[in-house]
Amino acid sequence: MKGYNIRSSLEYNKKLREFLPGGTHYNFYHTEKEQPIHFVEAEGSRLWDMDGNEYLDLYGKSGALILGHKHPKYNESLIQTLSCATAVDLGRIEYEVCELICDAIPSAESVRFCLSGTEAIQNALRLARGYTGKQKFIRFIGHYHGNADNIMGGDVEIGDNRIPCENYAGTNSTRGRMEGVLEQQSFLLSWNNSVLLEEILREFHNQIAAVIMEPFSVNGGGIMPHVGYMEQVRALCDKYHVLLIYDEVVTGFRVDYGGAQKILSVKPDISVFGKCISGGSLPVSVIAASKDIMRLYEEKEVVHGGTFNGYSLGLAAVKATLEILNSDSKKYYDVMKKNAEKLHQIFLEEAKSERYPLTIQGHATCASFHCTETAIKTANEINENLYIKNKVLKSQLQSYGILTSLLSRMYVNITLADEDIVFFRNRVGYALADAKLILRRMKLI
Ligand code: PMP
């Protein structure tokens, strides 16, 4: 089998660059080095590009596409919503949607809606500051919470009280950031280290409003919390009167119906959902917390604004998504996990027979692959060398019709079936063989 010819996509993208910087909608990476593909059709777990090439979609709109493409019930409910009204401020869907969400999420008693994960995280931080009367927050290396100035990237010198600063070599570094904002607002710690967390909390708890984390470190490369860690974090937050925020933008409604907090026995004070919660086609994010915390919105002590908060089409998307998933949630999540594990097994077996170093880690439905012999334990291990190796493999997979996410993540959806696994099996070996040749040439393996 030969790698795909994507000439039409390349030509189209070249034209597009005249108006759209880099020909992409975001640029965490050097866009000229990417192979831009323009897609024209999709169904279930498959996509077709402008050149007629077929792909298995393990990118899934950066993890948002939990129902697969063109789920009939989902599409129908969006069309039906549009046939009633284009836009109203309050309709007759809110109660049902809020109830569905609060029933699903263990820590949720009350919710508010925003659009993006970035926006909901910023509002969650404002809420935590409003509630505690304190200013700073603790975050963790490798955890991503959106592209706002105060929380994206940064680097930290050990022994410097873990105060982050700009690191111009980092993926999430940027010019134009408000100077000093990283230093002023947060502490940046290694995750899965409760001793360090306690050290910082003991000294600075009077300044700290919240500890924010991805409960499963998906953006950090697929790292799960150590046994007992979350319990220790919860106890420390309680001891020092600091709110615990789970960023479930990826994990929510992907790892289980109700998010990672359904799997973990530890509940956060505030949690934030996005991506999957609205099925992948429309943006909706959710801030969920106890009534005690959310009362700050009721009494207007903390302001939450937004023209499109709770927009009808978005709420219809949430309702349809949750109703579909909840109609047989055990089956959907079990099957999704089993199918993901089958893909991983095949990937590892093919890598073994190619003598290609590969590990797959993290929760099966949002796992990461790494071109290493052994699993990584901290986000710091994703150095430049590993990053390039992962990127080369990602790009070779793409060339044989297997789309994964930018940071070597593989997002499955509920439509993934045996024929998709066969499609994967038939192609993955070619991608590994080509990646190996390229990396040998680059002297990276
Ligand atoms: N939190 C996490 C864990 C994410 O992965 C992302 C996006 N990848 C965000 C927040 C930001 O969400 P958005 O891109 O919708 O702003």
Short mmCIF file of C-alpha atoms and ligand atoms in Angstrom, two decimals:
data_model
loop_
_atom_site.label_atom_id
_atom_site.label_comp_id
_atom_site.label_asym_id
_atom_site.label_seq_id
_atom_site.Cartn_x
_atom_site.Cartn_y
_atom_site.Cartn_z
CA MET A 1 0.00 0.00 0.00
CA LYS A 2 1.18 3.52 -0.82
CA GLY A 3 0.75 6.64 1.31
CA TYR A 4 -2.11 8.92 0.26
CA ASN A 5 -1.86 11.57 -2.42
CA ILE A 6 -3.41 14.72 -0.97
CA ARG A 7 -2.72 17.08 -3.87
CA SER A 8 -6.16 18.73 -3.92
CA SER A 9 -6.00 19.43 -0.18
CA LEU A 10 -2.54 20.93 -0.52
CA GLU A 11 -3.59 23.15 -3.44
CA TYR A 12 -6.72 24.30 -1.66
CA ASN A 13 -4.79 25.00 1.53
CA LYS A 14 -2.19 27.01 -0.37
CA LYS A 15 -4.96 29.26 -1.72
CA LEU A 16 -6.56 29.50 1.69
CA ARG A 17 -3.36 30.78 3.28
CA GLU A 18 -3.91 34.02 1.42
CA PHE A 19 -6.73 34.78 3.88
CA LEU A 20 -6.36 32.38 6.80
CA PRO A 21 -2.96 32.62 8.54
CA GLY A 22 -1.12 29.34 8.10
CA GLY A 23 -4.22 27.80 6.48
CA THR A 24 -5.29 26.52 9.90
CA HIS A 25 -7.75 27.48 12.61
CA TYR A 26 -5.13 27.38 15.38
CA ASN A 27 -1.35 27.34 15.45
CA PHE A 28 0.17 25.61 18.44
CA TYR A 29 2.54 24.11 15.89
CA HIS A 30 4.53 25.41 12.96
CA THR A 31 1.82 25.25 10.35
CA GLU A 32 4.12 25.07 7.34
CA LYS A 33 5.37 21.72 8.59
CA GLU A 34 1.90 20.20 8.85
CA GLN A 35 0.13 18.30 6.09
CA PRO A 36 -3.23 20.05 5.92
CA ILE A 37 -6.09 17.86 4.82
CA HIS A 38 -9.46 19.25 3.85
CA PHE A 39 -12.38 16.91 4.49
CA VAL A 40 -15.61 16.93 2.56
CA GLU A 41 -17.69 14.01 3.85
CA ALA A 42 -18.02 11.87 6.96
CA GLU A 43 -20.06 9.01 8.38
CA GLY A 44 -19.69 7.21 11.73
CA SER A 45 -15.94 6.82 12.33
CA ARG A 46 -14.89 7.52 8.75
CA LEU A 47 -13.92 10.66 6.84
CA TRP A 48 -13.21 11.42 3.19
CA ASP A 49 -10.93 14.18 1.98
CA MET A 50 -10.98 16.33 -1.18
CA ASP A 51 -8.89 13.76 -3.03
CA GLY A 52 -11.33 10.95 -2.21
CA ASN A 53 -9.04 9.31 0.38
CA GLU A 54 -10.76 7.49 3.24
CA TYR A 55 -9.71 7.88 6.89
CA LEU A 56 -10.46 6.37 10.26
CA ASP A 57 -11.23 9.33 12.49
CA LEU A 58 -9.38 8.86 15.78
CA TYR A 59 -8.95 12.64 15.97
CA GLY A 60 -12.69 13.18 16.47
CA LYS A 61 -12.59 16.98 16.49
CA SER A 62 -10.00 17.01 19.23
CA GLY A 63 -11.96 14.49 21.25
CA ALA A 64 -15.34 16.19 21.02
CA LEU A 65 -16.91 13.73 18.58
CA ILE A 66 -18.27 11.14 20.99
CA LEU A 67 -21.29 10.16 18.85
CA GLY A 68 -19.36 9.80 15.59
CA HIS A 69 -20.37 11.66 12.46
CA LYS A 70 -24.00 12.14 11.42
CA HIS A 71 -25.69 10.39 14.32
CA PRO A 72 -29.31 10.36 13.04
CA LYS A 73 -30.98 11.21 16.37
CA TYR A 74 -28.52 14.00 17.06
CA ASN A 75 -28.89 15.55 13.62
CA GLU A 76 -32.66 15.25 13.75
CA SER A 77 -32.90 17.03 17.08
CA LEU A 78 -30.77 19.95 15.83
CA ILE A 79 -32.88 20.36 12.71
CA GLN A 80 -36.07 20.17 14.77
CA THR A 81 -34.78 22.85 17.18
CA LEU A 82 -34.00 25.19 14.30
CA SER A 83 -37.49 24.72 12.93
CA CYS A 84 -38.95 26.21 16.17
CA ALA A 85 -36.88 29.39 16.53
CA THR A 86 -33.50 30.64 15.46
CA ALA A 87 -32.51 32.13 18.81
CA VAL A 88 -34.25 32.88 22.10
CA ASP A 89 -32.80 33.73 25.47
CA LEU A 90 -34.77 31.24 27.57
CA GLY A 91 -36.74 28.39 26.06
CA ARG A 92 -38.40 25.21 27.30
CA ILE A 93 -35.40 22.92 27.18
CA GLU A 94 -33.28 24.30 30.04
CA TYR A 95 -34.85 22.35 32.92
CA GLU A 96 -34.43 19.00 31.20
CA VAL A 97 -30.84 19.70 30.16
CA CYS A 98 -29.77 20.95 33.60
CA GLU A 99 -31.44 17.95 35.25
CA LEU A 100 -29.74 15.52 32.86
CA ILE A 101 -26.34 17.04 33.60
CA CYS A 102 -26.81 17.19 37.37
CA ASP A 103 -28.06 13.60 37.44
CA ALA A 104 -24.99 12.46 35.52
CA ILE A 105 -22.18 14.36 37.23
CA PRO A 106 -21.55 13.24 40.81
CA SER A 107 -20.50 16.68 42.13
CA ALA A 108 -23.02 18.79 40.18
CA GLU A 109 -26.03 20.37 41.89
CA SER A 110 -26.24 23.42 39.68
CA VAL A 111 -24.79 24.39 36.29
CA ARG A 112 -24.09 27.34 34.03
CA PHE A 113 -23.32 27.26 30.30
CA CYS A 114 -20.58 28.90 28.24
CA LEU A 115 -19.15 28.11 24.81
CA SER A 116 -15.51 27.03 24.97
CA GLY A 117 -13.49 25.15 27.53
CA THR A 118 -11.17 28.15 27.82
CA GLU A 119 -14.05 30.43 28.73
CA ALA A 120 -15.61 28.05 31.27
CA ILE A 121 -12.25 27.55 33.00
CA GLN A 122 -11.77 31.32 33.36
CA ASN A 123 -15.26 31.62 34.82
CA ALA A 124 -14.61 28.72 37.18
CA LEU A 125 -11.48 30.49 38.43
CA ARG A 126 -13.45 33.72 38.95
CA LEU A 127 -16.05 31.74 40.87
CA ALA A 128 -13.37 30.14 43.07
CA ARG A 129 -11.81 33.54 43.76
CA GLY A 130 -15.23 35.00 44.53
CA TYR A 131 -16.06 32.15 46.88
CA THR A 132 -12.78 31.99 48.80
CA GLY A 133 -11.78 35.66 48.63
CA LYS A 134 -8.29 34.50 47.59
CA GLN A 135 -6.48 35.19 44.32
CA LYS A 136 -4.04 32.56 43.09
CA PHE A 137 -4.40 29.01 41.88
CA ILE A 138 -2.24 25.93 41.68
CA ARG A 139 -1.95 24.10 38.35
CA PHE A 140 0.18 21.24 37.09
CA ILE A 141 2.87 20.68 34.47
CA GLY A 142 1.41 19.18 31.28
CA HIS A 143 -2.20 19.93 32.20
CA TYR A 144 -3.92 22.14 29.66
CA HIS A 145 -6.79 24.45 30.57
CA GLY A 146 -7.31 26.54 27.46
CA ASN A 147 -5.48 29.27 25.60
CA ALA A 148 -5.90 32.21 27.99
CA ASP A 149 -2.86 34.28 29.02
CA ASN A 150 -2.95 33.35 32.68
CA ILE A 151 -3.07 29.59 32.35
CA MET A 152 -1.50 28.39 29.09
CA GLY A 153 2.02 26.94 29.26
CA GLY A 154 4.86 28.50 31.16
CA ASP A 155 7.88 26.91 32.69
CA VAL A 156 9.07 26.55 36.22
CA GLU A 157 12.43 26.45 37.94
CA ILE A 158 12.65 23.84 40.66
CA GLY A 159 13.38 25.52 43.98
CA ASP A 160 11.76 28.76 42.92
CA ASN A 161 8.53 28.16 44.81
CA ARG A 162 7.17 26.80 41.55
CA ILE A 163 6.23 30.21 40.17
CA PRO A 164 5.89 29.84 36.39
CA CYS A 165 7.40 32.12 33.77
CA GLU A 166 7.35 32.30 29.97
CA ASN A 167 9.44 29.71 28.16
CA TYR A 168 9.82 30.74 24.55
CA ALA A 169 10.82 27.25 23.46
CA GLY A 170 7.66 25.59 24.82
CA THR A 171 4.72 24.51 22.65
CA ASN A 172 2.34 26.66 24.64
CA SER A 173 4.55 29.73 24.83
CA THR A 174 3.61 32.89 23.01
CA ARG A 175 4.58 36.44 22.37
CA GLY A 176 1.93 38.97 23.24
CA ARG A 177 1.05 37.49 26.59
CA MET A 178 0.40 40.08 29.29
CA GLU A 179 3.76 40.32 31.01
CA GLY A 180 3.91 38.87 34.50
CA VAL A 181 0.50 37.24 34.32
CA LEU A 182 1.84 33.71 34.73
CA GLU A 183 4.03 34.70 37.65
CA GLN A 184 1.27 36.66 39.35
CA GLN A 185 -1.56 34.19 39.20
CA SER A 186 -0.42 30.62 39.64
CA PHE A 187 1.97 28.05 41.03
CA LEU A 188 2.98 25.33 38.58
CA LEU A 189 3.72 21.97 40.20
CA SER A 190 4.49 18.40 39.17
CA TRP A 191 1.32 16.34 39.26
CA ASN A 192 0.95 13.13 41.25
CA ASN A 193 3.17 14.57 44.00
CA SER A 194 1.15 15.28 47.13
CA VAL A 195 4.24 16.11 49.21
CA LEU A 196 5.04 19.06 46.96
CA LEU A 197 1.39 20.13 46.91
CA GLU A 198 1.29 20.13 50.68
CA GLU A 199 4.53 22.13 50.86
CA ILE A 200 3.13 24.89 48.66
CA LEU A 201 -0.29 24.88 50.32
CA ARG A 202 1.23 25.03 53.78
CA GLU A 203 3.22 28.12 52.88
CA PHE A 204 0.85 29.95 50.55
CA HIS A 205 -2.68 28.75 51.36
CA ASN A 206 -3.74 32.26 52.38
CA GLN A 207 -3.26 33.33 48.76
CA ILE A 208 -4.64 30.24 47.03
CA ALA A 209 -8.25 30.01 45.88
CA ALA A 210 -8.11 26.78 43.90
CA VAL A 211 -6.19 23.74 42.78
CA ILE A 212 -7.04 23.00 39.15
CA MET A 213 -6.22 19.79 37.31
CA GLU A 214 -7.24 17.34 34.63
CA PRO A 215 -8.32 14.37 36.78
CA PHE A 216 -6.69 12.07 34.20
CA SER A 217 -3.74 13.87 32.67
CA VAL A 218 -4.71 13.54 29.00
CA ASN A 219 -2.80 16.56 27.71
CA GLY A 220 0.20 15.53 29.82
CA GLY A 221 0.53 12.38 27.70
CA GLY A 222 -2.00 9.93 29.17
CA ILE A 223 -0.98 9.75 32.82
CA MET A 224 -3.41 8.47 35.43
CA PRO A 225 -3.49 9.60 39.07
CA HIS A 226 -1.48 7.39 41.45
CA VAL A 227 -3.49 5.30 43.86
CA GLY A 228 -4.46 7.55 46.77
CA TYR A 229 -3.28 10.79 45.16
CA MET A 230 -6.72 12.26 44.54
CA GLU A 231 -7.78 11.47 48.11
CA GLN A 232 -4.67 13.30 49.35
CA VAL A 233 -5.41 16.29 47.11
CA ARG A 234 -9.00 16.42 48.37
CA ALA A 235 -7.89 16.27 52.01
CA LEU A 236 -5.30 19.01 51.47
CA CYS A 237 -7.80 21.27 49.72
CA ASP A 238 -10.23 20.81 52.60
CA LYS A 239 -7.54 21.40 55.21
CA TYR A 240 -6.38 24.66 53.60
CA HIS A 241 -9.83 25.94 52.47
CA VAL A 242 -8.93 25.78 48.81
CA LEU A 243 -11.42 24.71 46.12
CA LEU A 244 -10.64 21.71 43.95
CA ILE A 245 -11.47 22.23 40.27
CA TYR A 246 -11.57 19.32 37.84
CA ASP A 247 -11.08 20.28 34.24
CA GLU A 248 -13.17 17.55 32.59
CA VAL A 249 -13.21 19.23 29.18
CA VAL A 250 -11.75 16.05 27.67
CA THR A 251 -12.66 13.37 30.22
CA GLY A 252 -16.26 14.47 30.78
CA PHE A 253 -18.65 12.12 28.97
CA ARG A 254 -15.68 10.49 27.26
CA VAL A 255 -14.29 8.20 29.97
CA ASP A 256 -17.70 7.56 31.51
CA TYR A 257 -21.20 8.98 31.63
CA GLY A 258 -20.50 11.75 34.17
CA GLY A 259 -16.75 12.05 33.64
CA ALA A 260 -13.63 10.95 35.47
CA GLN A 261 -15.24 11.87 38.80
CA LYS A 262 -17.67 9.00 38.22
CA ILE A 263 -14.72 6.60 38.07
CA LEU A 264 -12.71 8.24 40.86
CA SER A 265 -14.32 8.28 44.24
CA VAL A 266 -13.11 11.83 44.88
CA LYS A 267 -15.40 14.72 44.02
CA PRO A 268 -14.27 18.23 43.06
CA ASP A 269 -15.88 21.46 44.28
CA ILE A 270 -16.19 22.85 40.77
CA SER A 271 -15.92 20.98 37.49
CA VAL A 272 -15.80 22.13 33.92
CA PHE A 273 -17.08 20.20 30.91
CA GLY A 274 -16.86 20.91 27.19
CA LYS A 275 -16.10 19.06 23.94
CA CYS A 276 -18.14 15.79 24.11
CA ILE A 277 -20.98 17.19 26.19
CA SER A 278 -22.57 18.65 23.07
CA GLY A 279 -21.69 15.81 20.70
CA GLY A 280 -18.94 17.46 18.69
CA SER A 281 -20.79 19.67 16.26
CA LEU A 282 -21.63 22.70 18.38
CA PRO A 283 -19.69 24.39 21.16
CA VAL A 284 -21.09 24.18 24.69
CA SER A 285 -19.14 24.19 27.93
CA VAL A 286 -20.50 23.78 31.41
CA ILE A 287 -19.48 24.94 34.87
CA ALA A 288 -20.88 22.61 37.51
CA ALA A 289 -20.73 22.97 41.29
CA SER A 290 -22.69 22.77 44.52
CA LYS A 291 -25.63 25.12 45.13
CA ASP A 292 -23.60 26.77 47.86
CA ILE A 293 -20.93 27.86 45.37
CA MET A 294 -23.31 28.66 42.51
CA ARG A 295 -25.38 30.91 44.76
CA LEU A 296 -22.75 33.56 44.01
CA TYR A 297 -24.27 33.81 40.54
CA GLU A 298 -27.78 34.00 41.92
CA GLU A 299 -26.86 36.87 44.21
CA LYS A 300 -24.73 38.54 41.54
CA GLU A 301 -21.68 38.54 43.70
CA VAL A 302 -19.85 36.95 40.81
CA VAL A 303 -20.78 37.94 37.28
CA HIS A 304 -21.06 35.48 34.44
CA GLY A 305 -21.87 36.93 31.03
CA GLY A 306 -22.12 35.69 27.46
CA THR A 307 -24.44 36.37 24.52
CA PHE A 308 -24.58 32.73 23.54
CA ASN A 309 -24.74 31.19 27.03
CA GLY A 310 -27.35 28.43 26.91
CA TYR A 311 -28.21 29.04 23.25
CA SER A 312 -31.05 26.86 22.04
CA LEU A 313 -29.19 24.84 19.44
CA GLY A 314 -26.34 24.14 21.86
CA LEU A 315 -28.70 22.99 24.59
CA ALA A 316 -30.50 20.77 22.10
CA ALA A 317 -27.12 19.28 21.20
CA VAL A 318 -26.35 18.59 24.87
CA LYS A 319 -29.78 17.06 25.43
CA ALA A 320 -29.53 14.79 22.38
CA THR A 321 -25.97 13.72 23.26
CA LEU A 322 -26.75 12.89 26.87
CA GLU A 323 -30.01 11.14 26.02
CA ILE A 324 -28.27 8.98 23.43
CA LEU A 325 -25.40 8.10 25.78
CA ASN A 326 -27.70 7.57 28.76
CA SER A 327 -30.06 5.30 26.82
CA ASP A 328 -27.55 2.48 27.39
CA SER A 329 -24.54 4.08 29.00
CA LYS A 330 -22.96 0.92 30.37
CA LYS A 331 -23.01 -0.70 26.94
CA TYR A 332 -21.76 2.38 25.11
CA TYR A 333 -18.81 2.99 27.44
CA ASP A 334 -17.91 -0.70 27.76
CA VAL A 335 -17.94 -1.23 24.00
CA MET A 336 -16.03 1.99 23.31
CA LYS A 337 -13.36 0.98 25.81
CA LYS A 338 -13.11 -2.60 24.50
CA ASN A 339 -12.81 -1.42 20.90
CA ALA A 340 -10.17 1.14 21.85
CA GLU A 341 -8.22 -1.59 23.64
CA LYS A 342 -8.40 -3.78 20.53
CA LEU A 343 -6.89 -0.95 18.45
CA HIS A 344 -4.14 -0.49 21.02
CA GLN A 345 -3.39 -4.21 21.09
CA ILE A 346 -3.03 -4.30 17.29
CA PHE A 347 -0.89 -1.16 17.31
CA LEU A 348 1.46 -2.66 19.92
CA GLU A 349 1.68 -6.03 18.15
CA GLU A 350 2.49 -4.40 14.81
CA ALA A 351 5.09 -2.19 16.50
CA LYS A 352 6.64 -5.25 18.09
CA SER A 353 6.93 -7.07 14.80
CA GLU A 354 8.44 -3.91 13.22
CA ARG A 355 10.79 -3.61 16.25
CA TYR A 356 9.47 -0.12 16.71
CA PRO A 357 9.49 1.38 20.25
CA LEU A 358 5.89 2.10 21.23
CA THR A 359 3.81 2.49 24.38
CA ILE A 360 0.15 3.36 24.75
CA GLN A 361 -1.11 4.80 28.00
CA GLY A 362 -3.94 6.64 29.71
CA HIS A 363 -7.65 5.89 29.76
CA ALA A 364 -8.51 3.76 26.72
CA THR A 365 -11.03 6.20 25.24
CA CYS A 366 -8.50 9.06 25.20
CA ALA A 367 -5.19 7.20 25.23
CA SER A 368 -1.84 8.54 24.02
CA PHE A 369 0.84 6.68 22.08
CA HIS A 370 4.50 7.43 22.64
CA CYS A 371 7.50 6.23 20.67
CA THR A 372 9.25 4.90 23.79
CA GLU A 373 10.00 1.45 25.21
CA THR A 374 8.36 2.22 28.54
CA ALA A 375 5.42 4.34 29.61
CA ILE A 376 6.12 7.93 30.58
CA LYS A 377 5.44 8.85 34.20
CA THR A 378 5.52 12.63 34.03
CA ALA A 379 4.70 15.22 31.35
CA ASN A 380 8.34 16.41 31.54
CA GLU A 381 9.41 13.22 29.79
CA ILE A 382 7.81 14.47 26.56
CA ASN A 383 11.01 16.22 25.53
CA GLU A 384 11.80 17.59 22.07
CA ASN A 385 13.16 14.24 20.93
CA LEU A 386 10.06 12.25 21.92
CA TYR A 387 7.80 14.98 20.64
CA ILE A 388 9.37 14.76 17.16
CA LYS A 389 9.20 10.97 17.13
CA ASN A 390 5.52 11.02 18.07
CA LYS A 391 4.85 13.62 15.42
CA VAL A 392 6.56 11.62 12.69
CA LEU A 393 4.47 8.56 13.56
CA LYS A 394 1.30 10.65 13.70
CA SER A 395 2.01 12.03 10.27
CA GLN A 396 2.74 8.57 8.79
CA LEU A 397 -0.49 7.22 10.30
CA GLN A 398 -2.30 10.08 8.61
CA SER A 399 -0.67 9.27 5.32
CA TYR A 400 -2.16 5.74 5.52
CA GLY A 401 -5.63 6.91 6.51
CA ILE A 402 -5.47 6.87 10.32
CA LEU A 403 -6.12 10.28 11.87
CA THR A 404 -5.00 10.88 15.43
CA SER A 405 -4.86 14.02 17.50
CA LEU A 406 -1.93 16.46 17.43
CA LEU A 407 -0.33 15.23 20.61
CA SER A 408 -0.52 11.54 19.65
CA ARG A 409 -3.87 11.01 21.30
CA MET A 410 -6.43 8.55 19.94
CA TYR A 411 -10.05 9.49 20.50
CA VAL A 412 -12.64 6.80 19.81
CA ASN A 413 -16.39 7.25 19.50
CA ILE A 414 -19.48 5.10 20.02
CA THR A 415 -19.77 4.11 16.34
CA LEU A 416 -16.34 2.47 16.19
CA ALA A 417 -16.94 -1.12 15.01
CA ASP A 418 -15.15 -4.27 13.84
CA GLU A 419 -14.74 -3.01 10.27
CA ASP A 420 -12.93 0.08 11.62
CA ILE A 421 -10.59 -2.15 13.58
CA VAL A 422 -9.87 -4.14 10.39
CA PHE A 423 -9.22 -0.86 8.53
CA PHE A 424 -6.73 0.07 11.27
CA ARG A 425 -5.07 -3.37 11.24
CA ASN A 426 -4.60 -3.25 7.46
CA ARG A 427 -2.76 0.08 7.54
CA VAL A 428 -0.92 0.61 10.78
CA GLY A 429 2.03 -1.62 9.85
CA TYR A 430 2.80 0.51 6.76
CA ALA A 431 2.78 3.67 8.86
CA LEU A 432 5.14 2.15 11.44
CA ALA A 433 7.53 0.91 8.74
CA ASP A 434 7.68 4.34 7.08
CA ALA A 435 8.04 6.16 10.39
CA LYS A 436 10.92 3.88 11.30
CA LEU A 437 12.73 4.70 8.05
CA ILE A 438 12.25 8.44 8.57
CA LEU A 439 13.39 8.34 12.19
CA ARG A 440 16.44 6.26 11.24
CA ARG A 441 17.32 8.87 8.62
CA MET A 442 16.94 11.55 11.27
CA LYS A 443 19.08 9.42 13.61
CA LEU A 444 16.34 9.49 16.22
CA ILE A 445 16.12 5.70 16.60
N1 PMP B 1 -9.23 21.92 29.09
C1 PMP B 1 -8.76 20.80 28.51
C2 PMP B 1 -8.42 19.62 29.37
C3 PMP B 1 -8.61 20.74 27.12
O1 PMP B 1 -8.09 19.64 26.55
C4 PMP B 1 -8.98 21.86 26.35
C5 PMP B 1 -8.86 21.85 24.83
N2 PMP B 1 -8.08 20.92 24.27
C6 PMP B 1 -9.46 23.00 27.01
C7 PMP B 1 -9.58 22.99 28.38
C8 PMP B 1 -9.84 24.23 26.25
O2 PMP B 1 -11.02 24.01 25.59
P1 PMP B 1 -11.38 24.91 24.29
O3 PMP B 1 -10.39 24.50 23.24
O4 PMP B 1 -12.79 24.52 23.99
O5 PMP B 1 -11.24 26.32 24.69
#
